[in-house]
Short mmCIF file of C-alpha atoms in Angstrom, two decimals:
data_model
loop_
_atom_site.label_atom_id
_atom_site.label_comp_id
_atom_site.label_asym_id
_atom_site.label_seq_id
_atom_site.Cartn_x
_atom_site.Cartn_y
_atom_site.Cartn_z
CA UNK A 94 137.62 166.41 82.57
CA UNK A 95 134.19 167.06 82.08
CA UNK A 96 132.42 163.73 83.54
CA UNK A 97 131.48 160.91 80.92
CA UNK A 98 128.41 159.38 80.48
CA UNK A 99 128.45 154.88 80.10
CA UNK A 100 125.32 153.22 78.49
CA UNK A 101 125.85 148.98 78.31
CA UNK A 102 122.79 147.94 77.10
CA UNK A 103 122.19 143.53 77.74
CA UNK A 104 124.89 142.11 78.51
CA UNK A 105 127.52 139.76 80.68
CA UNK A 106 129.67 142.25 82.21
CA UNK A 107 132.54 140.86 83.31
CA UNK A 108 135.05 141.45 86.39
CA UNK A 109 137.03 143.89 84.27
CA UNK A 110 134.10 146.05 83.11
CA UNK A 111 133.21 146.25 86.87
CA UNK A 112 136.03 147.51 87.97
CA UNK A 113 136.69 150.26 85.08
CA UNK A 114 132.64 151.75 86.05
CA UNK A 115 133.84 151.74 89.25
CA UNK A 116 137.26 153.45 89.09
CA UNK A 117 135.06 156.22 86.95
CA UNK A 118 132.68 156.64 89.50
CA UNK A 119 135.53 157.01 92.90
CA UNK A 120 137.14 159.25 90.58
CA UNK A 121 134.02 161.52 90.20
CA UNK A 122 134.92 159.98 85.89
CA UNK A 123 131.07 159.77 85.45
CA UNK A 124 127.13 161.64 84.87
CA UNK A 125 125.42 159.34 83.31
CA UNK A 126 125.49 155.57 84.31
CA UNK A 127 122.85 152.83 82.72
CA UNK A 128 123.53 149.10 82.67
CA UNK A 129 119.92 148.14 81.89
CA UNK A 130 119.56 144.93 81.57
CA UNK A 131 122.71 143.72 82.13
CA UNK A 132 123.72 140.73 83.92
CA UNK A 133 126.80 140.73 87.00
CA UNK A 134 127.39 138.95 90.01
CA UNK A 135 126.03 139.97 93.08
CA UNK A 136 129.92 140.70 94.41
CA UNK A 137 130.03 142.94 91.02
CA UNK A 138 126.57 144.26 91.84
CA UNK A 139 127.84 145.48 95.10
CA UNK A 140 130.73 146.56 93.56
CA UNK A 141 129.43 149.39 91.71
CA UNK A 142 127.12 150.05 94.23
CA UNK A 143 129.98 151.19 96.27
CA UNK A 144 131.43 153.53 93.58
CA UNK A 145 127.55 154.85 93.73
CA UNK A 146 128.33 155.68 97.06
CA UNK A 147 131.20 157.24 96.77
CA UNK A 148 130.73 159.31 93.23
CA UNK A 149 129.98 162.93 93.70
CA UNK A 150 129.08 163.65 89.68
CA UNK A 151 126.81 160.76 89.20
CA UNK A 152 123.89 162.67 88.53
CA UNK A 153 121.60 159.97 86.23
CA UNK A 154 121.59 155.78 87.48
CA UNK A 155 119.36 153.60 84.88
CA UNK A 156 119.33 150.02 86.45
CA UNK A 157 116.33 148.90 84.14
CA UNK A 158 115.34 145.28 83.38
CA UNK A 159 116.27 143.04 86.53
CA UNK A 160 119.83 144.41 87.38
CA UNK A 161 118.39 144.57 90.54
CA UNK A 162 116.97 141.25 91.22
CA UNK A 163 117.06 140.59 94.81
CA UNK A 164 116.66 141.78 98.44
CA UNK A 165 120.81 141.62 98.67
CA UNK A 166 120.49 144.16 95.62
CA UNK A 167 118.18 145.94 96.89
CA UNK A 168 119.58 146.20 100.42
CA UNK A 169 123.43 147.30 98.19
CA UNK A 170 121.54 150.18 96.36
CA UNK A 171 120.07 150.94 99.48
CA UNK A 172 123.37 151.82 101.40
CA UNK A 173 124.71 153.22 98.35
CA UNK A 174 121.42 155.64 98.41
CA UNK A 175 121.82 157.08 101.82
CA UNK A 176 126.40 157.87 101.07
CA UNK A 177 125.15 159.58 97.66
CA UNK A 178 125.02 163.19 97.85
CA UNK A 179 124.98 163.66 93.55
CA UNK A 180 122.33 161.73 92.09
CA UNK A 181 119.44 163.69 90.67
CA UNK A 182 117.16 160.09 88.82
CA UNK A 183 117.04 156.49 89.81
CA UNK A 184 115.62 154.23 86.81
CA UNK A 185 114.65 150.94 88.90
CA UNK A 186 112.36 150.37 86.03
CA UNK A 187 111.53 146.38 85.02
CA UNK A 188 112.95 145.48 88.70
CA UNK A 189 110.99 142.49 91.01
CA UNK A 190 110.86 144.50 94.40
CA UNK A 191 107.93 144.06 95.62
CA UNK A 192 106.91 146.10 98.49
CA UNK A 193 109.74 144.24 100.67
CA UNK A 194 112.04 146.43 97.85
CA UNK A 195 110.61 149.27 98.76
CA UNK A 196 110.76 149.02 102.48
CA UNK A 197 114.14 149.08 102.10
CA UNK A 198 114.93 151.52 100.37
CA UNK A 199 112.56 153.93 101.22
CA UNK A 200 114.77 155.52 104.26
CA UNK A 201 117.33 156.32 101.72
CA UNK A 202 115.41 157.54 99.29
CA UNK A 203 112.92 160.14 100.72
CA UNK A 204 115.55 161.44 102.75
CA UNK A 205 118.25 162.23 99.10
CA UNK A 206 118.51 165.89 99.20
CA UNK A 207 119.35 165.48 94.86
CA UNK A 208 116.45 163.34 93.58
CA UNK A 209 113.46 164.76 92.08
CA UNK A 210 113.23 161.51 89.44
CA UNK A 211 112.28 157.96 90.36
CA UNK A 212 111.40 155.27 87.76
CA UNK A 213 109.31 152.37 89.96
CA UNK A 214 107.52 151.12 86.82
CA UNK A 215 107.17 147.55 86.31
CA UNK A 216 108.50 146.80 90.34
CA UNK A 217 105.60 144.30 91.60
CA UNK A 218 104.35 147.19 94.18
CA UNK A 219 101.42 147.28 96.07
CA UNK A 220 99.52 149.42 98.62
CA UNK A 221 102.13 149.04 101.03
CA UNK A 222 104.99 151.00 99.03
CA UNK A 223 103.12 153.74 97.39
CA UNK A 224 102.12 154.62 100.68
CA UNK A 225 106.16 154.82 101.16
CA UNK A 226 106.26 156.68 97.91
CA UNK A 227 103.56 160.06 98.92
CA UNK A 228 105.55 160.52 100.71
CA UNK A 229 108.11 160.88 98.72
CA UNK A 230 105.63 164.03 97.68
CA UNK A 231 105.89 165.92 100.15
CA UNK A 232 102.79 169.34 100.71
CA UNK A 233 103.16 172.70 99.74
CA UNK A 234 105.37 174.16 102.57
CA UNK A 235 107.87 170.88 103.45
CA UNK A 236 111.12 169.83 102.15
CA UNK A 237 111.47 168.96 98.93
CA UNK A 238 110.21 166.49 96.80
CA UNK A 239 110.10 164.40 93.32
CA UNK A 240 109.52 166.22 89.72
CA UNK A 241 109.35 162.94 87.69
CA UNK A 242 107.47 159.98 89.54
CA UNK A 243 107.40 156.97 86.57
CA UNK A 244 104.21 153.96 88.32
CA UNK A 245 103.58 151.99 85.09
CA UNK A 246 102.69 148.33 85.32
CA UNK A 247 101.82 147.84 88.48
CA UNK A 248 98.48 145.92 88.99
CA UNK A 249 98.79 144.91 92.45
CA UNK A 250 97.62 149.04 93.50
CA UNK A 251 94.33 149.15 94.06
CA UNK A 252 91.63 152.06 94.04
CA UNK A 253 92.56 152.29 97.96
CA UNK A 254 95.64 153.16 97.29
CA UNK A 255 96.17 154.91 94.17
CA UNK A 256 93.10 157.34 95.84
CA UNK A 257 95.79 158.46 98.27
CA UNK A 258 98.41 159.08 95.68
CA UNK A 259 95.56 161.44 94.25
CA UNK A 260 95.85 163.51 97.67
CA UNK A 261 99.04 163.55 97.44
CA UNK A 262 99.37 165.09 94.29
CA UNK A 263 97.35 167.52 94.54
CA UNK A 264 98.85 168.99 97.36
CA UNK A 265 102.44 168.34 95.95
CA UNK A 266 104.94 171.35 95.90
CA UNK A 267 107.44 169.65 93.38
CA UNK A 268 105.91 167.29 90.54
CA UNK A 269 105.37 167.47 87.47
CA UNK A 270 105.94 164.23 85.39
CA UNK A 271 103.37 161.50 86.35
CA UNK A 272 103.08 158.12 84.18
CA UNK A 273 100.17 156.00 85.56
CA UNK A 274 100.44 154.20 81.69
CA UNK A 275 99.86 150.57 81.54
CA UNK A 276 97.84 150.17 85.07
CA UNK A 277 94.48 148.85 85.49
CA UNK A 278 92.44 152.18 86.69
CA UNK A 279 89.43 152.78 85.40
CA UNK A 280 87.15 155.44 85.38
CA UNK A 281 85.90 156.16 89.44
CA UNK A 282 89.91 156.16 89.31
CA UNK A 283 90.31 158.62 86.82
CA UNK A 284 88.49 160.63 88.24
CA UNK A 285 90.26 161.35 91.32
CA UNK A 286 93.37 161.91 89.16
CA UNK A 287 91.17 164.92 87.29
CA UNK A 288 90.48 166.26 91.76
CA UNK A 289 93.95 166.23 91.84
CA UNK A 290 95.59 167.58 88.43
CA UNK A 291 92.80 170.61 88.92
CA UNK A 292 94.40 170.90 92.74
CA UNK A 293 97.57 170.75 91.98
CA UNK A 294 99.73 174.20 90.45
CA UNK A 295 102.80 172.27 88.89
CA UNK A 296 101.41 168.85 86.93
CA UNK A 297 102.29 170.05 83.20
CA UNK A 298 102.36 165.85 82.29
CA UNK A 299 100.10 162.55 82.89
CA UNK A 300 99.88 159.54 81.31
CA UNK A 301 97.55 157.44 81.18
CA UNK A 302 98.15 155.37 78.33
CA UNK A 303 96.11 151.72 78.42
CA UNK A 304 94.66 152.33 81.53
CA UNK A 305 91.24 151.29 80.85
CA UNK A 306 89.42 154.22 80.66
CA UNK A 307 85.91 155.01 78.31
CA UNK A 308 85.01 158.58 77.39
CA UNK A 309 83.04 159.63 80.81
CA UNK A 310 86.57 160.11 82.04
CA UNK A 311 87.85 162.10 78.83
CA UNK A 312 84.23 164.08 79.34
CA UNK A 313 85.68 164.69 82.87
CA UNK A 314 89.04 166.28 81.57
CA UNK A 315 87.44 167.96 78.78
CA UNK A 316 85.81 169.26 81.79
CA UNK A 317 88.06 170.40 83.69
CA UNK A 318 90.64 172.25 81.00
CA UNK A 319 88.09 173.55 78.92
CA UNK A 320 86.46 175.27 82.33
CA UNK A 321 89.74 175.50 85.00
CA UNK A 322 92.35 176.51 85.16
CA UNK A 323 95.41 174.09 85.18
CA UNK A 324 99.52 173.42 85.18
CA UNK A 325 98.66 170.63 82.65
CA UNK A 326 99.84 170.96 79.12
CA UNK A 327 100.62 167.18 78.56
CA UNK A 328 97.87 164.42 79.19
CA UNK A 329 98.14 161.15 77.26
CA UNK A 330 95.07 159.04 77.09
CA UNK A 331 96.04 155.91 73.53
CA UNK A 332 95.03 152.17 74.33
CA UNK A 333 91.87 153.69 75.72
CA UNK A 334 88.72 153.51 74.91
CA UNK A 335 88.12 157.28 73.87
CA UNK A 336 86.89 158.39 71.31
CA UNK A 337 89.22 160.11 68.71
CA UNK A 338 87.56 163.66 68.93
CA UNK A 339 87.29 163.47 72.22
CA UNK A 340 90.93 162.73 73.10
CA UNK A 341 91.52 165.98 70.02
CA UNK A 342 89.33 168.09 71.34
CA UNK A 343 91.34 167.78 74.62
CA UNK A 344 94.82 168.17 73.33
CA UNK A 345 93.92 170.96 70.94
CA UNK A 346 92.94 172.87 74.48
CA UNK A 347 95.65 172.28 76.44
CA UNK A 348 97.86 172.86 73.13
CA UNK A 349 95.76 176.19 73.18
CA UNK A 350 97.04 177.69 77.54
CA UNK A 351 100.44 176.71 76.27
CA UNK A 352 100.82 178.94 73.72
CA UNK A 353 99.39 181.30 76.37
CA UNK A 354 102.02 180.90 78.70
CA UNK A 355 104.94 181.12 75.94
CA UNK A 356 103.44 184.80 74.78
CA UNK A 357 103.42 185.51 78.38
CA UNK A 358 106.22 183.88 79.65
CA UNK A 359 109.85 186.22 79.27
CA UNK A 360 112.31 185.18 77.15
CA UNK A 361 115.04 182.46 78.14
CA UNK A 362 117.91 182.81 78.62
CA UNK A 363 121.12 181.16 78.29
CA UNK A 364 124.22 180.56 80.02
CA UNK A 365 126.59 177.55 80.51
CA UNK A 366 124.45 175.75 83.42
CA UNK A 367 121.68 175.11 80.08
CA UNK A 368 123.75 172.91 78.61
CA UNK A 369 124.42 170.75 81.26
CA UNK A 370 121.14 169.58 82.36
CA UNK A 371 120.89 165.68 81.97
CA UNK A 372 117.03 164.74 80.55
CA UNK A 373 115.96 161.99 81.85
CA UNK A 374 115.30 159.34 79.03
CA UNK A 375 112.10 156.51 80.55
CA UNK A 376 111.55 153.24 79.69
CA UNK A 377 108.39 153.37 78.34
CA UNK A 378 106.68 149.85 79.60
CA UNK A 379 105.33 147.56 76.62
CA UNK A 380 102.87 145.47 77.12
CA UNK A 381 103.71 143.01 74.04
CA UNK A 382 106.97 142.77 74.58
CA UNK A 383 109.13 140.73 77.24
CA UNK A 384 111.32 143.53 79.41
CA UNK A 385 113.78 142.13 79.44
CA UNK A 386 114.75 142.05 76.47
CA UNK A 387 116.02 144.83 75.42
CA UNK A 388 114.42 147.31 72.54
CA UNK A 389 116.26 146.72 68.69
CA UNK A 390 116.01 151.14 68.48
CA UNK A 391 119.03 150.54 70.84
CA UNK A 392 122.39 149.67 70.24
CA UNK A 393 123.50 146.67 71.74
CA UNK A 394 126.40 148.40 73.60
CA UNK A 395 127.29 151.65 73.37
CA UNK A 396 130.53 152.84 76.04
CA UNK A 397 131.31 156.96 76.56
#
């Protein structure tokens, strides 16, 4: 039997439900587990983590919206990740990790053999945590690292921290998607990121929505995409003080580059592997909505 998905949103999980989840994990019957915004006891959270540790099928784990609510749960998760060898995508968006939580998780995250997508948006991180995250974006010739990283809404990170991330992105041999939306970056940090984008041979998507940018930043990005070769295909600049005309010019130029690549690329071959890929879907930070309430567009519960 093919591994299934378990997706539950915003519910109080009973001990019986947790037991079912754990048994499915241990029997390698789960490929995607999402308990975003759910409430469960510390004991039951530890049981789920032990199931994650023993699973050989789990590829995507969603603990968004406060499920990892303290340092003890962070330790349980770290222990599980040290043993697990199948996980590819981990969502921790809206978890109050702080720098101490990232220190606890760092060894397990940075040495995990298959993890390629990590969401640490709205986790109350600072410069210490960001320094550890940069270690998950190793330079060319080093070990494999993250391909998708979300750091939305972590206002405790300073311009010095963002500069360090820009350097790591410039030299990373893996990163393809970087989401920095709703951080108070400003034009100076955006300029550093533009240099990183120009240097990167892999970055395709950069989300800078709501980051305090002006036309000055947009002009820098426009000059970059107009005059220099880049792998970038999507640049999100919504909710900034940038003219619609500049945003459209950048979008048009990026679209032209994508069309050129499509013409040059060989046709894709369809095979069994193409249907088994799990596409990660992150929680887009909503600055108005209470982040601990499930969005209205999601059903209250769906179990598969």
